[in-house]
Amino acid sequence: MTLSVTEVSAPAKRFLATLLPLALLAAPLPLAAQTANSVADDLPLEEIQTFAEVFERIKRAYVEEVDDRTLLRNAMRGMLSELDPHSAYLDANEYQSLRESTQGEFGGIGIEVGTENGQLMVITPIDDTPASRAGLLSRDIIIAIDGTPTDNLSLQEAVNLMRGEPGSQLRLSILRAGEDSPRDLTLTREIIRSESVRHETLEPGYGYLRISQFQSRTPEQARRALERMAREQPLEGLILDLRNNPGGVLQAAVGVADLFLDIGLIVYTEGRLSDTEMSFSASPDTPARDVPLVVLINSGSASAAEIVAGALQDQRRGVIMGTESFGKGSVQQIMPLGNGEGLKLTTALYYTPNGRSIQAQGIEPDVEVVRGRLEVAESRRELREADLEGHLGSQNQPRERAAMSQRLRDDYQLSEALNLLKALNVVDRRR
């Protein structure tokens, strides 16, 4: 299609006069050497004319005066937000906030959110933050933030509303599956210093490694945790807890999977551009090569967490236990812009070693265990020595054992993972 500038309206003329030089400037050198008419041939000029007319009508007739900068920025936001839920235009504050979250410190309530069917949804609360302490759960729908409905907010606008000065309060209205009416929660913002890794010993020889999100320092923190547990006592089994882990840095996920794999593919990505096609394989330097492994996942396990679970599952390195994961199988690239702002753009999909795409599918656990709590029926419980008044205590029982037993009763999935590790060791010894 060929359309000369004289054949369009006055607003479109002004828009095209600006657009064509910009298109030439942004194009590769061979293209920049071509004429403006050749660039115009590649552009949908009818849609550009319509855009220019809409732009002009808003400028002339909208109830309040809007400057050109705001209109153009909103157009860019809309252009990206309509691609997928994870692409976005980031102003300077939003760009800085994103960098802070991947580095592990920001001000807010400690929550990861996404959109589904136009609704703002909790992916996961971060451990030991106002959000987790308030009882927010994965897949809770946030319908209002401080009284502002979320249905007309972009994902980044919602994040900006939830972040703020430490000590200030935030009111969320959420709708939970199975409930007829929304509930209001008031949270107090804090400095969120999210240590992404913690560990402990559940029972002698059985370790627990919790990764709450994947930051740039996560692989090294996880390595140190594994070495520390192994120094205390040789590990007979390990539980890797990725529940409610929203993901994070791709390379961090690769680094964590590499702690348990000494050979083979971890993940590969495919996109339109050659630099988005990457492949990552395990290295021989593996501190936990032979430790029996159970990986816990749930619907809040997303993105980088699914990369780790998928790699370990395909390589038959561990047993995946829990419930189906979130299903975010896309890779976002953060592109800095010349004005100090940024672009978050989905550039590739990732695939597990066996070629599975996780996008909108998720990881199916090898052993499905739903969230629950162990309850002891007191009326059927048999009397034991420990129930007798004045009984002698065991000299060998660690003091923290009672507290740990209570925790295992409170976390049914964790308890079942520990039982499975013990069973695997029994079978291995009999072999």
PDB file of C-alpha atoms in Angstrom, residues 61-320:
ATOM      1  CA  ALA A  61     -12.164  17.489  23.146  1.00  0.00           C
ATOM      2  CA  TYR A  62     -11.211  15.608  26.335  1.00  0.00           C
ATOM      3  CA  VAL A  63     -12.791  17.113  29.431  1.00  0.00           C
ATOM      4  CA  GLU A  64      -9.381  18.020  30.875  1.00  0.00           C
ATOM      5  CA  GLU A  65      -6.304  19.195  29.045  1.00  0.00           C
ATOM      6  CA  VAL A  66      -3.726  16.428  28.547  1.00  0.00           C
ATOM      7  CA  ASP A  67      -0.171  17.100  27.406  1.00  0.00           C
ATOM      8  CA  ASP A  68       1.406  15.264  24.496  1.00  0.00           C
ATOM      9  CA  ARG A  69       3.976  13.512  26.695  1.00  0.00           C
ATOM     10  CA  THR A  70       1.268  11.902  28.847  1.00  0.00           C
ATOM     11  CA  LEU A  71      -0.730  10.761  25.828  1.00  0.00           C
ATOM     12  CA  LEU A  72       2.267   9.217  24.112  1.00  0.00           C
ATOM     13  CA  ARG A  73       3.414   7.492  27.290  1.00  0.00           C
ATOM     14  CA  ASN A  74      -0.075   6.068  27.850  1.00  0.00           C
ATOM     15  CA  ALA A  75      -0.078   4.843  24.267  1.00  0.00           C
ATOM     16  CA  MET A  76       3.199   3.004  24.868  1.00  0.00           C
ATOM     17  CA  ARG A  77       1.842   1.491  28.084  1.00  0.00           C
ATOM     18  CA  GLY A  78      -1.260   0.285  26.302  1.00  0.00           C
ATOM     19  CA  MET A  79       0.761  -1.096  23.413  1.00  0.00           C
ATOM     20  CA  LEU A  80       2.778  -3.278  25.804  1.00  0.00           C
ATOM     21  CA  SER A  81       0.033  -4.240  28.242  1.00  0.00           C
ATOM     22  CA  GLU A  82      -2.054  -5.700  25.418  1.00  0.00           C
ATOM     23  CA  LEU A  83       0.740  -8.086  24.428  1.00  0.00           C
ATOM     24  CA  ASP A  84       0.705 -10.239  27.567  1.00  0.00           C
ATOM     25  CA  PRO A  85       0.379  -9.778  31.350  1.00  0.00           C
ATOM     26  CA  HIS A  86       4.146  -9.526  31.883  1.00  0.00           C
ATOM     27  CA  SER A  87       5.267  -6.941  29.311  1.00  0.00           C
ATOM     28  CA  ALA A  88       5.237  -3.317  30.496  1.00  0.00           C
ATOM     29  CA  TYR A  89       6.631   0.160  29.969  1.00  0.00           C
ATOM     30  CA  LEU A  90       8.532   1.235  33.077  1.00  0.00           C
ATOM     31  CA  ASP A  91       9.013   4.834  34.082  1.00  0.00           C
ATOM     32  CA  ALA A  92      12.084   5.752  36.127  1.00  0.00           C
ATOM     33  CA  ASN A  93      10.468   4.818  39.471  1.00  0.00           C
ATOM     34  CA  GLU A  94       9.052   1.555  38.142  1.00  0.00           C
ATOM     35  CA  TYR A  95      12.384   0.641  36.573  1.00  0.00           C
ATOM     36  CA  GLN A  96      14.162   1.269  39.858  1.00  0.00           C
ATOM     37  CA  SER A  97      11.537  -0.730  41.789  1.00  0.00           C
ATOM     38  CA  LEU A  98      12.039  -3.713  39.511  1.00  0.00           C
ATOM     39  CA  ARG A  99      15.789  -3.584  40.000  1.00  0.00           C
ATOM     40  CA  GLU A 100      15.294  -3.384  43.769  1.00  0.00           C
ATOM     41  CA  SER A 101      13.036  -6.425  43.835  1.00  0.00           C
ATOM     42  CA  THR A 102      15.562  -8.585  41.971  1.00  0.00           C
ATOM     43  CA  GLN A 103      18.338  -7.373  44.281  1.00  0.00           C
ATOM     44  CA  GLY A 104      16.304  -8.173  47.388  1.00  0.00           C
ATOM     45  CA  GLU A 105      15.294  -4.899  49.107  1.00  0.00           C
ATOM     46  CA  PHE A 106      12.312  -2.598  48.630  1.00  0.00           C
ATOM     47  CA  GLY A 107       9.551  -0.886  50.604  1.00  0.00           C
ATOM     48  CA  GLY A 108       6.119  -2.497  50.602  1.00  0.00           C
ATOM     49  CA  ILE A 109       4.091  -5.412  51.927  1.00  0.00           C
ATOM     50  CA  GLY A 110       6.010  -8.310  50.334  1.00  0.00           C
ATOM     51  CA  ILE A 111       3.698  -9.664  47.682  1.00  0.00           C
ATOM     52  CA  GLU A 112       4.070 -10.895  44.112  1.00  0.00           C
ATOM     53  CA  VAL A 113       1.084 -10.257  41.852  1.00  0.00           C
ATOM     54  CA  GLY A 114       0.008 -10.964  38.290  1.00  0.00           C
ATOM     55  CA  THR A 115      -3.109 -10.674  36.156  1.00  0.00           C
ATOM     56  CA  GLU A 116      -5.466 -13.365  34.987  1.00  0.00           C
ATOM     57  CA  ASN A 117      -8.602 -12.696  32.934  1.00  0.00           C
ATOM     58  CA  GLY A 118      -8.203  -9.004  33.667  1.00  0.00           C
ATOM     59  CA  GLN A 119      -8.108  -9.527  37.436  1.00  0.00           C
ATOM     60  CA  LEU A 120      -5.237  -8.649  39.760  1.00  0.00           C
ATOM     61  CA  MET A 121      -4.221 -11.882  41.446  1.00  0.00           C
ATOM     62  CA  VAL A 122      -1.809 -12.863  44.180  1.00  0.00           C
ATOM     63  CA  ILE A 123       0.902 -15.147  42.848  1.00  0.00           C
ATOM     64  CA  THR A 124       2.474 -15.530  46.252  1.00  0.00           C
ATOM     65  CA  PRO A 125       3.245 -13.644  49.463  1.00  0.00           C
ATOM     66  CA  ILE A 126       6.963 -13.481  50.285  1.00  0.00           C
ATOM     67  CA  ASP A 127       7.984 -15.287  53.464  1.00  0.00           C
ATOM     68  CA  ASP A 128       7.966 -13.337  56.741  1.00  0.00           C
ATOM     69  CA  THR A 129       6.455 -10.128  55.338  1.00  0.00           C
ATOM     70  CA  PRO A 130       3.259  -8.200  56.149  1.00  0.00           C
ATOM     71  CA  ALA A 131       1.510 -10.033  53.294  1.00  0.00           C
ATOM     72  CA  SER A 132       2.357 -13.523  54.562  1.00  0.00           C
ATOM     73  CA  ARG A 133       1.565 -12.607  58.179  1.00  0.00           C
ATOM     74  CA  ALA A 134      -1.827 -11.215  57.121  1.00  0.00           C
ATOM     75  CA  GLY A 135      -2.707 -14.591  55.615  1.00  0.00           C
ATOM     76  CA  LEU A 136      -2.786 -13.689  51.922  1.00  0.00           C
ATOM     77  CA  LEU A 137      -2.807 -16.811  49.733  1.00  0.00           C
ATOM     78  CA  SER A 138      -1.870 -17.666  46.189  1.00  0.00           C
ATOM     79  CA  ARG A 139      -4.735 -16.942  43.743  1.00  0.00           C
ATOM     80  CA  ASP A 140      -6.462 -14.442  46.040  1.00  0.00           C
ATOM     81  CA  ILE A 141      -8.007 -11.762  43.807  1.00  0.00           C
ATOM     82  CA  ILE A 142      -7.248  -8.164  44.819  1.00  0.00           C
ATOM     83  CA  ILE A 143     -10.301  -6.113  43.908  1.00  0.00           C
ATOM     84  CA  ALA A 144      -9.282  -2.788  45.517  1.00  0.00           C
ATOM     85  CA  ILE A 145      -6.154  -1.080  46.873  1.00  0.00           C
ATOM     86  CA  ASP A 146      -6.868   1.669  49.394  1.00  0.00           C
ATOM     87  CA  GLY A 147     -10.355   1.912  47.927  1.00  0.00           C
ATOM     88  CA  THR A 148      -9.133   2.155  44.315  1.00  0.00           C
ATOM     89  CA  PRO A 149     -10.676  -0.588  42.147  1.00  0.00           C
ATOM     90  CA  THR A 150      -8.018  -2.647  40.390  1.00  0.00           C
ATOM     91  CA  ASP A 151      -9.977  -3.540  37.266  1.00  0.00           C
ATOM     92  CA  ASN A 152      -8.785  -0.389  35.468  1.00  0.00           C
ATOM     93  CA  LEU A 153      -5.202  -0.496  36.748  1.00  0.00           C
ATOM     94  CA  SER A 154      -2.204  -1.859  34.897  1.00  0.00           C
ATOM     95  CA  LEU A 155      -0.080  -4.374  36.725  1.00  0.00           C
ATOM     96  CA  GLN A 156       2.648  -1.812  37.317  1.00  0.00           C
ATOM     97  CA  GLU A 157       0.177   0.800  38.570  1.00  0.00           C
ATOM     98  CA  ALA A 158      -1.118  -1.704  41.114  1.00  0.00           C
ATOM     99  CA  VAL A 159       2.428  -2.484  42.274  1.00  0.00           C
ATOM    100  CA  ASN A 160       3.158   1.223  42.654  1.00  0.00           C
ATOM    101  CA  LEU A 161       0.063   1.683  44.832  1.00  0.00           C
ATOM    102  CA  MET A 162       1.086  -1.159  47.116  1.00  0.00           C
ATOM    103  CA  ARG A 163       4.631   0.097  47.622  1.00  0.00           C
ATOM    104  CA  GLY A 164       5.299   3.044  49.872  1.00  0.00           C
ATOM    105  CA  GLU A 165       6.993   4.405  52.935  1.00  0.00           C
ATOM    106  CA  PRO A 166       7.712   1.941  55.764  1.00  0.00           C
ATOM    107  CA  GLY A 167       5.213   2.378  58.602  1.00  0.00           C
ATOM    108  CA  SER A 168       2.384   3.579  56.356  1.00  0.00           C
ATOM    109  CA  GLN A 169      -0.767   1.501  56.136  1.00  0.00           C
ATOM    110  CA  LEU A 170      -2.314  -0.187  53.120  1.00  0.00           C
ATOM    111  CA  ARG A 171      -5.851  -1.515  52.836  1.00  0.00           C
ATOM    112  CA  LEU A 172      -6.572  -4.380  50.453  1.00  0.00           C
ATOM    113  CA  SER A 173      -9.945  -5.807  49.482  1.00  0.00           C
ATOM    114  CA  ILE A 174      -9.552  -9.410  48.364  1.00  0.00           C
ATOM    115  CA  LEU A 175     -11.851 -12.114  47.077  1.00  0.00           C
ATOM    116  CA  ARG A 176     -10.902 -15.683  47.883  1.00  0.00           C
ATOM    117  CA  ALA A 177     -12.065 -18.788  46.048  1.00  0.00           C
ATOM    118  CA  GLY A 178     -15.021 -20.403  47.806  1.00  0.00           C
ATOM    119  CA  GLU A 179     -16.070 -17.184  49.567  1.00  0.00           C
ATOM    120  CA  ASP A 180     -19.108 -15.148  48.553  1.00  0.00           C
ATOM    121  CA  SER A 181     -18.035 -11.734  49.797  1.00  0.00           C
ATOM    122  CA  PRO A 182     -14.698  -9.866  49.792  1.00  0.00           C
ATOM    123  CA  ARG A 183     -12.630  -9.378  52.926  1.00  0.00           C
ATOM    124  CA  ASP A 184     -10.682  -6.243  53.870  1.00  0.00           C
ATOM    125  CA  LEU A 185      -7.141  -6.466  55.202  1.00  0.00           C
ATOM    126  CA  THR A 186      -5.077  -3.619  56.637  1.00  0.00           C
ATOM    127  CA  LEU A 187      -1.316  -4.080  56.399  1.00  0.00           C
ATOM    128  CA  THR A 188       1.603  -1.938  57.519  1.00  0.00           C
ATOM    129  CA  ARG A 189       4.366  -1.456  54.973  1.00  0.00           C
ATOM    130  CA  GLU A 190       7.900  -2.467  55.900  1.00  0.00           C
ATOM    131  CA  ILE A 191      11.329  -2.485  54.348  1.00  0.00           C
ATOM    132  CA  ILE A 192      11.245  -5.812  52.578  1.00  0.00           C
ATOM    133  CA  ARG A 193      14.693  -7.324  52.823  1.00  0.00           C
ATOM    134  CA  SER A 194      13.912 -10.624  51.309  1.00  0.00           C
ATOM    135  CA  GLU A 195      16.542 -13.203  52.150  1.00  0.00           C
ATOM    136  CA  SER A 196      15.722 -15.700  49.481  1.00  0.00           C
ATOM    137  CA  VAL A 197      17.258 -18.780  51.163  1.00  0.00           C
ATOM    138  CA  ARG A 198      16.906 -20.335  54.585  1.00  0.00           C
ATOM    139  CA  HIS A 199      17.642 -23.816  55.869  1.00  0.00           C
ATOM    140  CA  GLU A 200      17.249 -26.041  58.912  1.00  0.00           C
ATOM    141  CA  THR A 201      17.463 -29.658  60.010  1.00  0.00           C
ATOM    142  CA  LEU A 202      14.077 -31.329  60.342  1.00  0.00           C
ATOM    143  CA  GLU A 203      15.448 -34.516  61.888  1.00  0.00           C
ATOM    144  CA  PRO A 204      18.989 -35.863  62.152  1.00  0.00           C
ATOM    145  CA  GLY A 205      20.223 -36.369  58.603  1.00  0.00           C
ATOM    146  CA  TYR A 206      17.213 -34.738  56.944  1.00  0.00           C
ATOM    147  CA  GLY A 207      17.618 -31.165  55.754  1.00  0.00           C
ATOM    148  CA  TYR A 208      15.183 -28.498  54.639  1.00  0.00           C
ATOM    149  CA  LEU A 209      16.111 -25.824  52.074  1.00  0.00           C
ATOM    150  CA  ARG A 210      13.583 -23.061  51.467  1.00  0.00           C
ATOM    151  CA  ILE A 211      13.951 -20.716  48.463  1.00  0.00           C
ATOM    152  CA  SER A 212      11.347 -17.951  48.505  1.00  0.00           C
ATOM    153  CA  GLN A 213      12.408 -16.266  45.240  1.00  0.00           C
ATOM    154  CA  PHE A 214      15.287 -16.274  42.785  1.00  0.00           C
ATOM    155  CA  GLN A 215      17.602 -13.304  43.163  1.00  0.00           C
ATOM    156  CA  SER A 216      21.085 -12.826  41.771  1.00  0.00           C
ATOM    157  CA  ARG A 217      22.679 -14.076  45.026  1.00  0.00           C
ATOM    158  CA  THR A 218      20.373 -17.076  45.512  1.00  0.00           C
ATOM    159  CA  PRO A 219      22.629 -19.840  44.060  1.00  0.00           C
ATOM    160  CA  GLU A 220      25.556 -18.890  46.290  1.00  0.00           C
ATOM    161  CA  GLN A 221      23.316 -18.618  49.347  1.00  0.00           C
ATOM    162  CA  ALA A 222      21.843 -22.051  48.613  1.00  0.00           C
ATOM    163  CA  ARG A 223      25.308 -23.561  48.134  1.00  0.00           C
ATOM    164  CA  ARG A 224      26.451 -22.224  51.504  1.00  0.00           C
ATOM    165  CA  ALA A 225      23.317 -23.581  53.178  1.00  0.00           C
ATOM    166  CA  LEU A 226      23.914 -27.062  51.733  1.00  0.00           C
ATOM    167  CA  GLU A 227      27.551 -27.043  52.828  1.00  0.00           C
ATOM    168  CA  ARG A 228      26.574 -25.913  56.324  1.00  0.00           C
ATOM    169  CA  MET A 229      24.019 -28.715  56.736  1.00  0.00           C
ATOM    170  CA  ALA A 230      26.469 -31.308  55.409  1.00  0.00           C
ATOM    171  CA  ARG A 231      29.128 -30.179  57.903  1.00  0.00           C
ATOM    172  CA  GLU A 232      26.729 -30.655  60.811  1.00  0.00           C
ATOM    173  CA  GLN A 233      25.770 -34.158  59.725  1.00  0.00           C
ATOM    174  CA  PRO A 234      25.884 -36.073  56.417  1.00  0.00           C
ATOM    175  CA  LEU A 235      22.556 -35.592  54.629  1.00  0.00           C
ATOM    176  CA  GLU A 236      20.391 -38.670  54.159  1.00  0.00           C
ATOM    177  CA  GLY A 237      17.715 -36.633  52.433  1.00  0.00           C
ATOM    178  CA  LEU A 238      16.782 -33.065  51.509  1.00  0.00           C
ATOM    179  CA  ILE A 239      13.505 -31.222  50.984  1.00  0.00           C
ATOM    180  CA  LEU A 240      13.741 -28.325  48.522  1.00  0.00           C
ATOM    181  CA  ASP A 241      10.729 -26.082  49.208  1.00  0.00           C
ATOM    182  CA  LEU A 242       9.684 -23.977  46.186  1.00  0.00           C
ATOM    183  CA  ARG A 243       6.103 -23.430  47.276  1.00  0.00           C
ATOM    184  CA  ASN A 244       4.835 -19.875  46.750  1.00  0.00           C
ATOM    185  CA  ASN A 245       8.061 -18.992  44.951  1.00  0.00           C
ATOM    186  CA  PRO A 246       7.116 -16.493  42.209  1.00  0.00           C
ATOM    187  CA  GLY A 247      10.368 -16.893  40.263  1.00  0.00           C
ATOM    188  CA  GLY A 248      12.894 -14.190  39.497  1.00  0.00           C
ATOM    189  CA  VAL A 249      16.219 -14.231  37.687  1.00  0.00           C
ATOM    190  CA  LEU A 250      16.618 -16.961  35.049  1.00  0.00           C
ATOM    191  CA  GLN A 251      20.341 -17.426  35.692  1.00  0.00           C
ATOM    192  CA  ALA A 252      19.643 -17.868  39.411  1.00  0.00           C
ATOM    193  CA  ALA A 253      17.255 -20.733  38.662  1.00  0.00           C
ATOM    194  CA  VAL A 254      19.926 -22.352  36.495  1.00  0.00           C
ATOM    195  CA  GLY A 255      22.471 -21.957  39.304  1.00  0.00           C
ATOM    196  CA  VAL A 256      20.202 -23.613  41.859  1.00  0.00           C
ATOM    197  CA  ALA A 257      19.347 -26.556  39.591  1.00  0.00           C
ATOM    198  CA  ASP A 258      23.072 -26.973  38.956  1.00  0.00           C
ATOM    199  CA  LEU A 259      23.594 -27.595  42.686  1.00  0.00           C
ATOM    200  CA  PHE A 260      21.810 -30.934  42.259  1.00  0.00           C
ATOM    201  CA  LEU A 261      22.765 -31.882  38.688  1.00  0.00           C
ATOM    202  CA  ASP A 262      26.258 -32.690  37.432  1.00  0.00           C
ATOM    203  CA  ILE A 263      25.416 -33.361  33.784  1.00  0.00           C
ATOM    204  CA  GLY A 264      22.706 -32.693  31.237  1.00  0.00           C
ATOM    205  CA  LEU A 265      20.443 -29.890  30.090  1.00  0.00           C
ATOM    206  CA  ILE A 266      18.723 -27.643  32.638  1.00  0.00           C
ATOM    207  CA  VAL A 267      16.599 -25.352  30.462  1.00  0.00           C
ATOM    208  CA  TYR A 268      16.578 -23.774  27.021  1.00  0.00           C
ATOM    209  CA  THR A 269      14.738 -20.772  25.604  1.00  0.00           C
ATOM    210  CA  GLU A 270      13.345 -19.998  22.155  1.00  0.00           C
ATOM    211  CA  GLY A 271      12.394 -16.596  20.770  1.00  0.00           C
ATOM    212  CA  ARG A 272      12.342 -14.653  17.513  1.00  0.00           C
ATOM    213  CA  LEU A 273      15.818 -13.137  17.881  1.00  0.00           C
ATOM    214  CA  SER A 274      19.010 -15.129  17.985  1.00  0.00           C
ATOM    215  CA  ASP A 275      20.139 -13.614  21.291  1.00  0.00           C
ATOM    216  CA  THR A 276      16.965 -14.891  22.990  1.00  0.00           C
ATOM    217  CA  GLU A 277      17.777 -18.500  22.117  1.00  0.00           C
ATOM    218  CA  MET A 278      19.824 -19.812  25.011  1.00  0.00           C
ATOM    219  CA  SER A 279      20.681 -23.188  26.474  1.00  0.00           C
ATOM    220  CA  PHE A 280      21.973 -23.948  29.973  1.00  0.00           C
ATOM    221  CA  SER A 281      23.577 -27.207  31.075  1.00  0.00           C
ATOM    222  CA  ALA A 282      24.790 -28.539  34.413  1.00  0.00           C
ATOM    223  CA  SER A 283      28.423 -28.372  35.495  1.00  0.00           C
ATOM    224  CA  PRO A 284      30.329 -31.141  37.360  1.00  0.00           C
ATOM    225  CA  ASP A 285      30.772 -28.957  40.471  1.00  0.00           C
ATOM    226  CA  THR A 286      27.736 -30.274  42.349  1.00  0.00           C
ATOM    227  CA  PRO A 287      27.616 -30.166  46.177  1.00  0.00           C
ATOM    228  CA  ALA A 288      24.420 -32.257  46.480  1.00  0.00           C
ATOM    229  CA  ARG A 289      24.832 -34.743  43.646  1.00  0.00           C
ATOM    230  CA  ASP A 290      23.634 -37.903  45.414  1.00  0.00           C
ATOM    231  CA  VAL A 291      21.430 -36.641  48.242  1.00  0.00           C
ATOM    232  CA  PRO A 292      17.870 -38.051  47.967  1.00  0.00           C
ATOM    233  CA  LEU A 293      15.677 -35.087  47.036  1.00  0.00           C
ATOM    234  CA  VAL A 294      11.999 -34.150  47.313  1.00  0.00           C
ATOM    235  CA  VAL A 295      10.873 -30.857  45.743  1.00  0.00           C
ATOM    236  CA  LEU A 296       7.720 -29.194  47.073  1.00  0.00           C
ATOM    237  CA  ILE A 297       5.656 -27.050  44.659  1.00  0.00           C
ATOM    238  CA  ASN A 298       2.156 -25.564  44.600  1.00  0.00           C
ATOM    239  CA  SER A 299       0.063 -23.128  42.574  1.00  0.00           C
ATOM    240  CA  GLY A 300       2.259 -20.261  43.791  1.00  0.00           C
ATOM    241  CA  SER A 301       5.413 -21.808  42.285  1.00  0.00           C
ATOM    242  CA  ALA A 302       6.029 -19.876  39.075  1.00  0.00           C
ATOM    243  CA  SER A 303       8.565 -19.069  36.376  1.00  0.00           C
ATOM    244  CA  ALA A 304      12.109 -19.687  37.686  1.00  0.00           C
ATOM    245  CA  ALA A 305      10.740 -22.057  40.348  1.00  0.00           C
ATOM    246  CA  GLU A 306       9.139 -24.088  37.570  1.00  0.00           C
ATOM    247  CA  ILE A 307      12.440 -24.123  35.668  1.00  0.00           C
ATOM    248  CA  VAL A 308      14.133 -25.789  38.651  1.00  0.00           C
ATOM    249  CA  ALA A 309      11.286 -28.235  39.274  1.00  0.00           C
ATOM    250  CA  GLY A 310      11.014 -29.102  35.575  1.00  0.00           C
ATOM    251  CA  ALA A 311      14.752 -29.716  35.205  1.00  0.00           C
ATOM    252  CA  LEU A 312      14.941 -31.950  38.279  1.00  0.00           C
ATOM    253  CA  GLN A 313      11.824 -33.822  37.186  1.00  0.00           C
ATOM    254  CA  ASP A 314      13.006 -34.420  33.606  1.00  0.00           C
ATOM    255  CA  GLN A 315      16.477 -35.462  34.783  1.00  0.00           C
ATOM    256  CA  ARG A 316      14.884 -37.836  37.326  1.00  0.00           C
ATOM    257  CA  ARG A 317      16.941 -36.203  40.035  1.00  0.00           C
ATOM    258  CA  GLY A 318      14.183 -35.848  42.601  1.00  0.00           C
ATOM    259  CA  VAL A 319      10.525 -36.465  43.378  1.00  0.00           C
ATOM    260  CA  ILE A 320       8.234 -33.496  42.724  1.00  0.00           C
TER     261      ILE A 320
END
